[in-house]
Tab-separated table of C-alpha atoms (C1' of nucleotides) in Angstrom:
chain	number	residue	atom	x	y	z
A	28	MET	CA	-0.141	0.105	-0.031
A	29	SER	CA	1.150	3.785	0.266
A	30	ASN	CA	-0.121	6.961	0.864
A	31	SER	CA	-2.521	9.587	1.106
A	32	LYS	CA	-1.354	13.584	1.164
A	33	ILE	CA	-3.318	16.317	2.333
A	34	LYS	CA	-1.980	19.946	1.670
A	35	ILE	CA	-3.331	23.196	1.910
A	36	VAL	CA	-2.331	26.146	-0.302
A	37	ASN	CA	-2.642	29.176	1.022
A	38	PRO	CA	-1.691	32.067	-2.106
A	39	TYR	CA	-0.938	35.559	-0.408
A	40	THR	CA	-3.055	38.904	-1.697
A	41	LYS	CA	-0.943	40.964	-4.203
A	42	HIS	CA	-0.010	43.105	-0.648
A	43	LYS	CA	1.287	41.913	1.804
A	44	ARG	CA	-0.542	43.333	5.060
A	45	LYS	CA	0.766	42.834	8.831
A	46	LEU	CA	-2.314	41.538	10.769
A	47	PRO	CA	-1.282	39.967	13.659
A	48	ASP	CA	-4.865	38.343	14.594
A	49	GLY	CA	-6.438	38.361	11.600
A	50	THR	CA	-4.153	35.855	10.183
A	51	GLU	CA	-5.239	33.097	11.918
A	52	LYS	CA	-8.844	33.203	10.753
A	53	GLU	CA	-8.806	32.608	7.266
A	54	LYS	CA	-8.941	28.869	7.623
A	55	PRO	CA	-11.297	27.287	10.180
A	56	PRO	CA	-14.053	28.454	8.418
A	57	SER	CA	-12.907	26.235	4.897
A	58	ASN	CA	-12.606	23.188	7.158
A	59	LYS	CA	-16.430	21.775	6.481
A	60	GLU	CA	-15.964	22.340	2.735
A	61	ILE	CA	-12.868	20.515	2.886
A	62	ARG	CA	-14.198	17.527	4.671
A	63	ARG	CA	-16.544	17.424	2.516
A	64	ASP	CA	-14.036	16.704	-0.780
A	65	ILE	CA	-12.488	14.467	1.649
A	66	GLY	CA	-15.540	12.439	1.866
A	67	ASN	CA	-15.617	12.607	-1.879
A	68	ALA	CA	-12.315	11.588	-2.568
A	69	THR	CA	-12.287	9.337	-0.390
A	70	GLY	CA	-15.004	7.228	-2.001
A	71	ASN	CA	-13.052	7.516	-5.088
A	72	SER	CA	-10.638	6.205	-4.098
A	73	ASP	CA	-11.529	2.781	-3.438
A	74	THR	CA	-13.040	1.898	-7.189
A	75	ASN	CA	-9.442	3.365	-8.517
A	76	THR	CA	-7.294	0.787	-6.290
A	77	ASN	CA	-9.608	-1.565	-6.930
A	78	THR	CA	-9.518	-1.611	-10.690
A	79	ASN	CA	-6.135	-0.950	-11.337
A	80	THR	CA	-4.624	-3.610	-8.819
A	81	ASN	CA	-6.732	-5.756	-10.739
A	82	ASN	CA	-5.409	-4.997	-14.296
A	83	PHE	CA	-2.445	-4.939	-13.248
A	84	PRO	CA	-0.777	-8.166	-12.900
A	85	LYS	CA	-1.894	-9.280	-15.600
A	86	ASN	CA	0.368	-7.090	-18.328
A	87	THR	CA	3.971	-7.665	-15.918
A	88	GLY	CA	3.938	-10.846	-15.584
A	89	SER	CA	4.110	-12.366	-18.739
A	90	SER	CA	6.605	-9.356	-19.974
A	91	ASN	CA	9.970	-9.982	-18.639
A	92	ILE	CA	11.711	-9.726	-21.670
A	93	ASN	CA	11.989	-5.925	-22.035
A	94	VAL	CA	12.584	-4.397	-18.431
A	95	SER	CA	15.638	-2.484	-19.608
A	96	ALA	CA	13.725	-1.044	-22.525
A	97	GLN	CA	10.984	-0.282	-20.184
A	98	ALA	CA	13.832	1.418	-17.893
A	99	ALA	CA	15.221	3.453	-20.024
A	100	ALA	CA	11.461	4.306	-21.214
A	101	LEU	CA	10.067	5.859	-17.830
A	102	CYS	CA	14.289	7.353	-17.821
A	103	ILE	CA	14.742	6.321	-14.697
A	104	SER	CA	17.002	9.541	-14.019
A	105	ALA	CA	20.220	8.841	-15.384
A	106	SER	CA	23.781	9.697	-14.428
A	107	ASP	CA	23.819	13.491	-14.857
A	108	LYS	CA	25.042	14.368	-11.081
A	109	ALA	CA	28.503	14.619	-9.663
A	110	GLY	CA	30.432	11.241	-8.662
A	111	MET	CA	28.196	9.234	-11.273
A	112	GLU	CA	30.338	9.166	-14.412
A	113	GLY	CA	30.850	5.726	-16.177
A	114	ILE	CA	29.115	3.986	-14.136
A	115	ASP	CA	26.634	1.378	-15.838
A	116	ARG	CA	23.303	2.999	-16.078
A	117	GLU	CA	21.508	-0.062	-17.922
A	118	LYS	CA	22.093	-2.573	-15.112
A	119	ILE	CA	20.831	0.168	-12.689
A	120	ALA	CA	18.051	0.731	-14.749
A	121	THR	CA	16.987	-2.545	-14.559
A	122	ILE	CA	17.481	-3.631	-11.113
A	123	ILE	CA	15.113	-0.122	-10.135
A	124	LEU	CA	12.814	-1.404	-12.159
A	125	LYS	CA	12.390	-4.899	-11.500
A	126	GLU	CA	12.509	-3.575	-7.368
A	127	SER	CA	10.080	-1.250	-8.021
A	128	GLY	CA	7.654	-4.271	-9.081
A	129	ASN	CA	4.347	-3.135	-9.372
A	130	SER	CA	3.936	-0.927	-6.382
A	131	ALA	CA	1.331	2.535	-6.348
A	132	TYR	CA	4.507	4.727	-7.192
A	133	ILE	CA	5.785	3.485	-10.093
A	134	GLN	CA	2.432	2.712	-11.867
A	135	GLN	CA	1.819	6.084	-11.323
A	136	GLN	CA	4.906	7.247	-13.042
A	137	ARG	CA	4.067	4.887	-15.784
A	138	ARG	CA	0.944	7.077	-16.340
A	139	ARG	CA	2.630	9.936	-16.378
A	140	ASP	CA	5.165	9.595	-18.266
A	141	GLU	CA	2.511	7.826	-21.365
A	142	LYS	CA	0.987	11.827	-21.068
A	143	VAL	CA	4.407	12.908	-21.811
A	144	ASN	CA	4.694	10.443	-24.525
A	145	GLU	CA	1.219	11.802	-25.615
A	146	ARG	CA	2.253	15.315	-25.441
A	147	VAL	CA	6.160	13.882	-27.894
A	148	ARG	CA	3.254	12.471	-30.233
A	149	HIS	CA	1.306	15.735	-30.870
A	150	LEU	CA	4.191	18.280	-30.918
A	151	GLN	CA	5.613	15.767	-33.453
A	152	GLN	CA	2.408	16.060	-35.317
A	153	ARG	CA	2.861	19.965	-34.977
A	154	LEU	CA	6.069	19.752	-36.643
A	155	GLN	CA	4.643	17.209	-39.530
A	156	GLU	CA	1.794	19.436	-40.531
A	157	ALA	CA	4.041	22.753	-40.433
A	158	SER	CA	6.082	24.313	-43.588
A	159	PRO	CA	9.688	24.907	-42.741
A	160	ARG	CA	8.916	28.417	-43.159
A	161	ASP	CA	6.524	27.984	-40.167
A	162	TYR	CA	10.009	27.789	-38.220
A	163	ARG	CA	12.400	29.953	-39.379
A	164	VAL	CA	14.523	31.719	-37.446
A	165	THR	CA	13.317	35.701	-38.207
A	166	ASP	CA	15.268	39.093	-37.693
A	167	GLU	CA	13.653	39.949	-34.982
A	168	LEU	CA	14.158	36.659	-33.247
A	169	ASP	CA	17.723	37.746	-33.719
A	170	ASP	CA	17.308	41.736	-32.448
A	171	THR	CA	15.451	40.111	-29.346
A	172	LEU	CA	18.369	37.072	-28.737
A	173	ARG	CA	21.406	39.956	-29.501
A	174	GLY	CA	18.909	42.301	-26.720
A	175	TYR	CA	19.530	39.999	-23.919
A	176	GLN	CA	22.807	39.686	-24.671
A	177	GLN	CA	23.827	43.066	-24.382
A	178	ARG	CA	21.615	43.884	-21.519
A	179	GLN	CA	23.501	41.287	-19.574
A	180	ALA	CA	26.951	42.713	-20.949
A	181	ASN	CA	27.786	45.085	-17.631
A	182	ARG	CA	25.888	42.857	-14.843
A	183	ALA	CA	27.795	42.492	-11.357
A	184	THR	CA	30.008	39.057	-11.270
A	185	CYS	CA	27.456	36.661	-9.664
A	186	VAL	CA	28.534	33.646	-7.363
A	187	VAL	CA	27.139	30.519	-6.242
A	188	VAL	CA	28.303	28.805	-3.551
A	189	ASP	CA	26.632	24.730	-3.476
A	190	MET	CA	27.869	22.585	-0.462
A	191	ASP	CA	28.712	19.235	-1.570
A	192	MET	CA	26.822	16.310	-0.873
A	193	PHE	CA	25.416	18.859	2.627
A	194	TYR	CA	23.478	16.206	4.732
A	195	MET	CA	25.980	13.443	3.952
A	196	ALA	CA	28.920	15.798	5.118
A	197	CYS	CA	27.344	17.022	7.764
A	198	GLU	CA	27.060	13.275	8.811
A	199	LEU	CA	30.496	12.249	8.116
A	200	LEU	CA	32.430	14.984	10.101
A	201	SER	CA	31.234	12.621	13.196
A	202	ARG	CA	31.375	9.402	10.937
A	203	PRO	CA	34.700	9.413	9.348
A	204	HIS	CA	35.042	5.852	8.487
A	205	LEU	CA	31.754	5.625	6.207
A	206	ASN	CA	33.563	8.090	4.114
A	207	ASP	CA	34.825	4.565	1.663
A	208	LYS	CA	31.473	2.686	2.744
A	209	PRO	CA	28.457	3.090	0.473
A	210	ALA	CA	26.390	5.443	2.972
A	211	CYS	CA	23.372	7.646	2.830
A	212	VAL	CA	21.317	10.282	4.738
A	213	GLY	CA	17.492	9.057	5.357
A	214	ARG	CA	16.106	5.961	5.252
A	215	GLU	CA	12.579	5.695	3.087
A	216	MET	CA	13.597	7.939	1.047
A	217	ILE	CA	16.993	8.662	0.184
A	218	LEU	CA	17.732	12.871	0.941
A	219	THR	CA	21.877	12.507	-0.464
A	220	SER	CA	24.541	9.690	-0.472
A	221	ASN	CA	27.882	10.066	-0.277
A	222	TYR	CA	30.164	9.567	-3.530
A	223	VAL	CA	31.096	5.779	-3.061
A	224	ALA	CA	27.340	5.285	-2.972
A	225	ARG	CA	26.802	7.119	-5.819
A	226	ARG	CA	28.745	4.738	-8.254
A	227	TYR	CA	25.886	1.935	-7.156
A	228	GLY	CA	23.229	4.274	-8.369
A	229	VAL	CA	21.866	5.398	-5.026
A	230	ARG	CA	20.881	9.112	-5.301
A	231	SER	CA	18.459	11.337	-3.835
A	232	ALA	CA	14.986	10.941	-4.225
A	233	MET	CA	15.658	7.199	-4.307
A	234	ALA	CA	13.505	4.983	-2.057
A	235	GLY	CA	15.743	3.635	0.305
A	236	LEU	CA	14.474	-0.298	-0.094
A	237	ILE	CA	15.484	0.145	-3.921
A	238	GLY	CA	19.036	1.907	-2.607
A	239	ARG	CA	19.952	-0.757	-0.439
A	240	LYS	CA	19.233	-3.513	-3.308
A	241	LEU	CA	21.188	-1.781	-5.941
A	242	VAL	CA	24.269	-1.727	-3.325
A	243	GLU	CA	23.766	-5.496	-2.441
A	244	GLN	CA	23.209	-6.378	-5.911
A	245	LEU	CA	26.014	-4.862	-7.737
A	246	SER	CA	28.367	-5.557	-5.192
A	247	ASP	CA	27.602	-9.169	-5.172
A	248	GLY	CA	26.027	-9.247	-1.629
A	249	ARG	CA	29.905	-7.817	-1.007
A	250	GLU	CA	28.308	-4.300	0.616
A	251	LYS	CA	25.878	-3.059	2.662
A	252	LEU	CA	23.955	0.515	1.941
A	253	ILE	CA	25.003	2.446	5.565
A	254	GLN	CA	21.399	4.843	6.151
A	255	VAL	CA	22.272	7.154	8.799
A	256	PRO	CA	18.844	8.688	9.945
A	257	SER	CA	18.491	12.779	8.699
A	258	ASN	CA	19.052	15.369	11.225
A	259	PHE	CA	18.383	18.674	10.537
A	260	LYS	CA	18.808	20.225	13.693
A	261	LEU	CA	22.434	19.648	12.962
A	262	TYR	CA	22.498	20.717	9.170
A	263	LYS	CA	20.034	23.713	10.234
A	264	GLU	CA	23.715	24.867	12.351
A	265	LYS	CA	25.998	24.186	9.926
A	266	SER	CA	24.048	26.054	7.009
A	267	LYS	CA	23.819	29.250	9.570
A	268	ILE	CA	27.945	29.105	10.490
A	269	VAL	CA	28.237	28.683	6.446
A	270	ASN	CA	25.494	31.592	5.702
A	271	GLU	CA	27.691	33.828	8.099
A	272	VAL	CA	31.212	33.357	6.853
A	273	ILE	CA	29.885	33.865	2.814
A	274	ARG	CA	27.911	36.799	4.432
A	275	GLU	CA	31.324	38.686	4.891
A	276	TYR	CA	32.028	38.453	1.249
A	277	ASP	CA	28.548	40.123	-0.137
A	278	PRO	CA	26.760	41.410	3.156
A	279	HIS	CA	24.434	43.122	0.768
A	280	ASN	CA	23.258	40.321	-1.862
A	281	MET	CA	23.946	37.626	-0.245
A	282	LYS	CA	20.991	35.262	-0.614
A	283	ALA	CA	20.475	31.732	1.085
A	284	TYR	CA	18.726	29.857	-1.970
A	285	SER	CA	18.664	26.719	1.021
A	286	LEU	CA	20.605	24.836	3.452
A	287	ASP	CA	23.133	24.036	1.417
A	288	GLU	CA	23.335	26.779	-1.373
A	289	VAL	CA	23.829	30.250	-1.605
A	290	TYR	CA	23.552	33.407	-3.856
A	291	LEU	CA	26.302	35.673	-4.401
A	292	ASP	CA	26.475	39.522	-5.992
A	293	ILE	CA	29.344	41.147	-5.992
A	294	GLY	CA	31.364	43.886	-7.843
A	295	PRO	CA	33.361	43.441	-10.519
A	296	TYR	CA	36.273	42.106	-8.641
A	297	LEU	CA	39.781	41.957	-10.071
A	298	ALA	CA	40.512	38.476	-8.047
A	299	VAL	CA	37.102	36.730	-7.674
A	300	GLU	CA	39.009	33.595	-8.606
A	301	GLU	CA	41.133	34.669	-5.111
A	302	VAL	CA	38.472	35.412	-3.497
A	303	VAL	CA	36.151	32.943	-3.997
A	304	PHE	CA	38.896	30.250	-3.247
A	305	ARG	CA	39.861	32.121	0.115
A	306	LEU	CA	36.076	31.988	0.459
A	307	ARG	CA	35.857	28.387	0.336
A	308	GLN	CA	39.013	27.542	2.655
A	309	HIS	CA	37.134	29.572	5.038
A	310	VAL	CA	33.446	27.400	4.810
A	311	LYS	CA	36.200	24.670	5.308
A	312	LYS	CA	37.606	26.264	8.005
A	313	ALA	CA	34.347	27.387	10.003
A	314	THR	CA	32.582	24.050	9.753
A	315	GLY	CA	34.902	21.625	10.757
A	316	GLY	CA	35.979	20.479	7.331
A	317	LEU	CA	32.445	20.812	4.841
A	318	THR	CA	34.075	22.050	1.399
A	319	CYS	CA	31.996	23.233	-1.400
A	320	SER	CA	31.912	24.268	-4.997
A	321	ALA	CA	31.679	27.516	-6.280
A	322	GLY	CA	30.756	28.840	-9.471
A	323	ILE	CA	31.684	32.350	-11.027
A	324	ALA	CA	30.108	34.193	-14.034
A	325	ARG	CA	27.853	36.817	-15.024
A	326	THR	CA	24.446	35.666	-14.212
A	327	HIS	CA	23.066	33.619	-11.670
A	328	THR	CA	22.251	30.525	-13.657
A	329	ILE	CA	25.081	29.873	-15.574
A	330	ALA	CA	26.895	30.382	-12.180
A	331	LYS	CA	25.194	27.648	-10.635
A	332	ILE	CA	25.493	25.718	-13.591
A	333	ALA	CA	29.380	26.309	-13.370
A	334	SER	CA	29.192	25.571	-9.398
A	335	ASP	CA	28.539	22.085	-10.220
A	336	ALA	CA	31.125	21.440	-13.137
A	337	ASN	CA	33.827	20.662	-10.608
A	338	LYS	CA	32.397	19.281	-8.045
A	339	PRO	CA	33.458	18.321	-5.193
A	340	ASN	CA	35.546	20.885	-3.717
A	341	GLY	CA	36.268	22.966	-6.871
A	342	GLN	CA	35.047	25.712	-8.411
A	343	LEU	CA	34.851	27.175	-12.066
A	344	VAL	CA	34.661	30.792	-13.485
A	345	VAL	CA	33.213	31.317	-16.492
A	346	ASP	CA	33.654	35.050	-17.732
A	347	PRO	CA	31.946	37.051	-20.585
A	348	VAL	CA	34.143	36.205	-23.130
A	349	SER	CA	33.659	32.248	-22.784
A	350	THR	CA	29.973	32.209	-21.384
A	351	LEU	CA	28.543	31.062	-25.178
A	352	GLU	CA	30.972	28.859	-25.542
A	353	PHE	CA	29.972	27.205	-22.166
A	354	VAL	CA	26.873	27.269	-22.642
A	355	ARG	CA	26.886	25.888	-26.065
A	356	ALA	CA	28.443	22.670	-24.870
A	357	LEU	CA	25.905	22.507	-22.130
A	358	PRO	CA	23.624	19.140	-22.597
A	359	VAL	CA	20.010	20.791	-22.234
A	360	ARG	CA	19.289	18.963	-18.870
A	361	LYS	CA	21.996	20.551	-17.189
A	362	ILE	CA	20.413	23.877	-17.419
A	363	PRO	CA	18.236	24.848	-14.678
A	364	GLY	CA	14.274	24.991	-14.894
A	365	VAL	CA	14.738	22.500	-17.945
A	366	GLY	CA	13.279	19.236	-16.039
A	367	ARG	CA	13.018	15.746	-17.289
A	368	VAL	CA	9.848	16.721	-19.604
A	369	THR	CA	11.241	19.546	-21.597
A	370	GLU	CA	14.638	17.627	-21.561
A	371	LYS	CA	12.702	14.629	-23.578
A	372	LEU	CA	10.349	17.340	-25.625
A	373	LEU	CA	13.648	18.663	-26.945
A	374	GLN	CA	15.381	15.421	-27.559
A	375	GLN	CA	12.352	13.624	-28.743
A	376	VAL	CA	10.533	16.451	-30.789
A	377	CYS	CA	13.166	19.074	-32.052
A	378	ASN	CA	16.213	16.232	-31.763
A	379	ILE	CA	17.877	18.961	-29.282
A	380	HIS	CA	20.563	17.613	-27.070
A	381	THR	CA	23.288	20.582	-26.251
A	382	GLY	CA	23.143	24.330	-25.669
A	383	LEU	CA	24.439	24.640	-29.498
A	384	GLU	CA	21.384	23.060	-30.674
A	385	LEU	CA	18.956	24.595	-28.872
A	386	TYR	CA	20.583	28.201	-30.638
A	387	GLU	CA	20.752	26.470	-33.619
A	388	LYS	CA	16.842	25.415	-33.646
A	389	ARG	CA	15.638	28.568	-32.303
A	390	GLY	CA	12.908	28.979	-35.261
A	391	LEU	CA	11.595	25.797	-33.453
A	392	VAL	CA	11.600	26.047	-30.442
A	393	GLN	CA	10.230	29.386	-31.129
A	394	PHE	CA	7.177	28.153	-33.158
A	395	LEU	CA	6.921	24.630	-30.848
A	396	PHE	CA	6.705	25.959	-27.441
A	397	GLN	CA	4.468	28.322	-25.078
A	398	PRO	CA	5.689	31.673	-25.288
A	399	ALA	CA	7.314	31.697	-21.544
A	400	THR	CA	8.433	28.545	-22.236
A	401	ALA	CA	10.526	29.379	-25.284
A	402	GLU	CA	11.472	32.829	-24.265
A	403	PHE	CA	13.342	31.224	-21.478
A	404	LEU	CA	14.813	28.373	-23.150
A	405	LEU	CA	16.153	31.137	-25.735
A	406	LYS	CA	17.807	33.484	-23.040
A	407	SER	CA	19.426	30.163	-22.102
A	408	SER	CA	20.395	29.251	-25.480
A	409	VAL	CA	22.806	32.699	-24.918
A	410	GLY	CA	22.975	32.236	-21.435
A	411	CYS	CA	21.061	34.903	-20.157
A	412	SER	CA	18.296	32.725	-18.429
A	413	GLY	CA	17.354	34.115	-15.053
A	414	GLU	CA	15.745	37.495	-15.414
A	415	GLY	CA	11.605	36.563	-14.901
A	416	SER	CA	11.358	33.439	-16.459
A	417	SER	CA	10.440	30.034	-14.809
A	418	PHE	CA	13.463	30.284	-12.564
A	419	ALA	CA	13.493	31.596	-9.208
A	420	SER	CA	14.685	34.818	-10.341
A	421	PHE	CA	16.862	37.013	-7.844
A	422	GLY	CA	17.432	40.477	-7.298
A	423	THR	CA	17.677	41.297	-11.347
A	424	GLU	CA	17.777	45.264	-11.917
A	425	GLN	CA	14.449	46.235	-13.213
A	426	GLU	CA	12.013	43.159	-12.312
A	427	GLU	CA	11.434	44.265	-8.877
A	428	SER	CA	13.469	41.935	-7.547
A	429	SER	CA	10.797	39.232	-7.122
A	430	ASP	CA	10.995	38.185	-3.279
A	431	HIS	CA	7.682	38.394	-3.303
A	432	GLN	CA	6.151	34.855	-2.399
A	433	LYS	CA	3.373	33.656	-4.305
A	434	GLY	CA	2.023	30.962	-2.250
A	435	ILE	CA	2.545	28.712	1.128
A	436	SER	CA	2.392	25.364	1.651
A	437	ARG	CA	2.446	22.095	4.426
A	438	GLU	CA	1.916	18.653	3.279
A	439	ARG	CA	2.694	15.147	4.627
A	440	SER	CA	2.499	12.104	4.282
A	441	PHE	CA	0.496	9.122	5.936
A	442	SER	CA	-0.341	5.528	5.380
A	443	PRO	CA	-3.696	5.161	3.922
A	444	GLU	CA	-6.579	6.081	6.133
A	445	SER	CA	-10.366	5.670	5.523
A	446	ASP	CA	-11.597	7.209	9.243
A	447	TRP	CA	-12.423	10.244	8.976
A	448	ALA	CA	-12.640	11.368	12.119
A	449	LEU	CA	-8.324	10.667	11.706
A	450	LEU	CA	-8.588	12.517	8.592
A	451	ASN	CA	-10.032	15.465	10.023
A	452	ILE	CA	-7.369	15.290	13.417
A	453	LYS	CA	-4.426	15.088	10.411
A	454	LEU	CA	-6.095	17.869	8.728
A	455	GLU	CA	-6.235	19.864	11.470
A	456	GLU	CA	-2.835	19.249	11.851
A	457	ILE	CA	-1.711	20.702	8.782
A	458	SER	CA	-3.787	23.582	9.005
A	459	ARG	CA	-2.242	24.477	12.140
A	460	MET	CA	1.428	24.239	11.372
A	461	LEU	CA	0.502	26.941	8.069
A	462	SER	CA	-1.373	29.031	10.030
A	463	GLU	CA	1.340	29.211	12.429
A	464	ASP	CA	4.082	29.955	9.592
A	465	MET	CA	1.611	32.662	8.262
A	466	LYS	CA	1.234	34.162	11.566
A	467	ARG	CA	5.455	34.200	11.795
A	468	LYS	CA	5.419	35.503	8.540
A	469	SER	CA	2.397	38.022	8.935
A	470	VAL	CA	0.884	37.398	5.609
A	471	MET	CA	-2.618	36.894	4.601
A	472	GLY	CA	-4.242	35.320	1.648
A	473	HIS	CA	-7.211	34.429	-0.431
A	474	THR	CA	-7.548	31.405	-1.110
A	475	VAL	CA	-7.162	27.995	0.533
A	476	THR	CA	-6.862	24.798	-1.769
A	477	VAL	CA	-6.653	21.303	-0.466
A	478	LYS	CA	-4.624	18.693	-2.148
A	479	VAL	CA	-5.393	14.906	-1.250
A	480	LYS	CA	-2.961	12.008	-2.050
A	481	LEU	CA	-5.151	8.700	-2.612
A	482	ALA	CA	-3.510	5.503	-2.417
A	483	ASN	CA	-2.926	4.986	-5.578
A	484	PHE	CA	-0.441	8.457	-6.034
A	485	ASP	CA	-3.804	10.079	-8.466
A	486	VAL	CA	-3.974	13.761	-6.713
A	487	LEU	CA	-6.876	15.708	-6.144
A	488	ASN	CA	-7.317	19.666	-5.755
A	489	ARG	CA	-10.055	21.455	-4.356
A	490	ALA	CA	-10.056	25.457	-3.833
B	25	DA	C1'	-10.525	31.175	-10.471
B	26	DT	C1'	-8.673	26.310	-10.544
B	27	DA	C1'	-7.094	21.790	-11.902
B	28	DC	C1'	-3.117	19.754	-13.244
B	29	DA	C1'	1.645	19.458	-14.676
B	30	DT	C1'	7.333	20.337	-14.063
B	31	DA	C1'	10.749	21.545	-11.520
B	32	DC	C1'	13.838	22.108	-7.844
B	33	DC	C1'	16.623	20.009	-3.279
C	7	DG	C1'	9.478	-7.682	4.907
C	8	DA	C1'	7.278	-3.207	3.241
C	9	DC	C1'	9.306	1.079	1.234
C	10	DT	C1'	8.951	6.746	-3.061
C	11	DG	C1'	8.830	13.552	0.066
C	12	DG	C1'	7.920	18.399	0.897
C	13	DT	C1'	7.607	23.067	-1.260
C	14	DA	C1'	6.902	26.522	-5.206
C	15	DT	C1'	5.344	28.001	-9.578
C	16	DG	C1'	4.053	27.938	-14.336
C	17	DT	C1'	0.024	26.541	-17.892
C	18	DA	C1'	-4.303	25.277	-19.812
C	19	DT	C1'	-9.242	25.255	-19.175
DNA sequence: ATACATACC
DNA sequence: GACTGGTATGTAT
C-alpha cells in the first residue's frame, strides 16, 4: 500500500499586510468544505485502487523481456549528478525497475510517462503538418536575442556556492569511517548519498529499499548501504555557520537559496577567483571540514551550472567571453528549469541535446513551445536566463527583485486511512502548522486549496 | 479561478 | 518484509 496526502495552499494577497490576529482566521471556516471534499475523494479511491490492482498483474506477469527497454522509457533519472560518471546505467535501471515491481508509485510514474509521450506525439504531429517557413529564424528573433546579450553585458559578478553532498557531509564529520563505504542520509527516502554510494546509482529522492537493493546486487552481496537518519538540527546549525562566513564577502546581496546553496552578487572584482577560493577555505575551516563548490559568472544561472562542473571541492569561472562557448557545450538538462519532461520534448521532438543545438534550432523552439517556455529556453541558449523566467530570478535589475512569494503550503504523507475522524485530526494538524507559518510571516491570503493524494498516487485538488 | 504539470533540493 | 518527500510556481482550461 501507499500513502495519502493532504495539503493546504494559500496564495498571498497582492500586498503583504501585517495583521497579527486576522491571519489565523482565514482557515477554520473552510474546514467544513474540506471535509466534504475528502469524503468524495476517499469514495473514489476505493474503486480506483481496485480496478488498478485488478488490471495490472496481467500486464507484467508475462513481460520480463523488455525490462531494460522499459527502464529506459521510464527515464529513471540516469547519471547526471556529480560522482556518477562511467557507471553501468543500464544495469542500474534494470534493477530499479525490477525491484520497484508493481508498486503504486511506479504505476503512477507509468501513467505520467504515458502523458508525456502523448505530448511528444502531439508536438511531432504539429511539426509534420508545419512548413519550414513556419519555424524559420526571423530577424526579429535574432534582434531579441542580441538584446538579451547586450543587457547582461554590464552586470555585476555572480557567485553561487553549493555545499558538497551537504547532509551527508555533515554526518561524515562525526563518522569519518563511513567515508569509503556506500552511505546515505534518510531511511524510506534517500536525501543524499556519498560518492561511493553514487557509484552504485544511489542518489537523492530514491526510495531506501531501492538503494539497498542496488548496493547489494551490484556488489554481489559484499557491500551494504549504510543509512544514517536525517538530523536537520545539525544541518541548520552548519548552514548558519556557512551563511555567516559567506555574508562577510557580500553583506548586501547574499541570498541563501536553501540550506546548502548560497547566491552572491559581488562587484566586478579583479581577483574573484582568488577571493572565492579563500571563501571556500574559510567555509571549510569554520565548519570543521565541510567542502563546497563554487561557480562564478555573469548570471546566477550560469554561475549555478558552473558550480556543478568541478564538484566536489572545486570551482569554475565562466567569464563573459567564454560564456557562449560554455553554454553551447552544455547538455540541455543541465539548465536549471529544464527537467525530465522538457528534456524529453527537446530531444524527441526537436532532436536538441545541447545548448548549441538549442540555439541553432531557435526558430523551431519558438514555434513549438509556449511563449513563456520558448523565451526561457532561448534566453538560456545565449546564456541569459534568470530575468523573470520560470527559474527563480534573484535581484535582477529592473524586475522588482521578485522576493514576492506567491504561495505558502504544508503537506504531510501518512499511510492510507479511511476513518474520517482521523483524517480530520490530520487536517487540523496541517492547518495549524500552516497557520503558524503564516502568523510568523505576518501574511494573509485569499484562496485556500486542499490537496489529497490517494493510495494509488492520484492527486486531487480542491479550492 | 481552478486543476494539473513541472521543477527544485 | 514493506518501502517513493516537501515546497513553489507555471500553464491550460
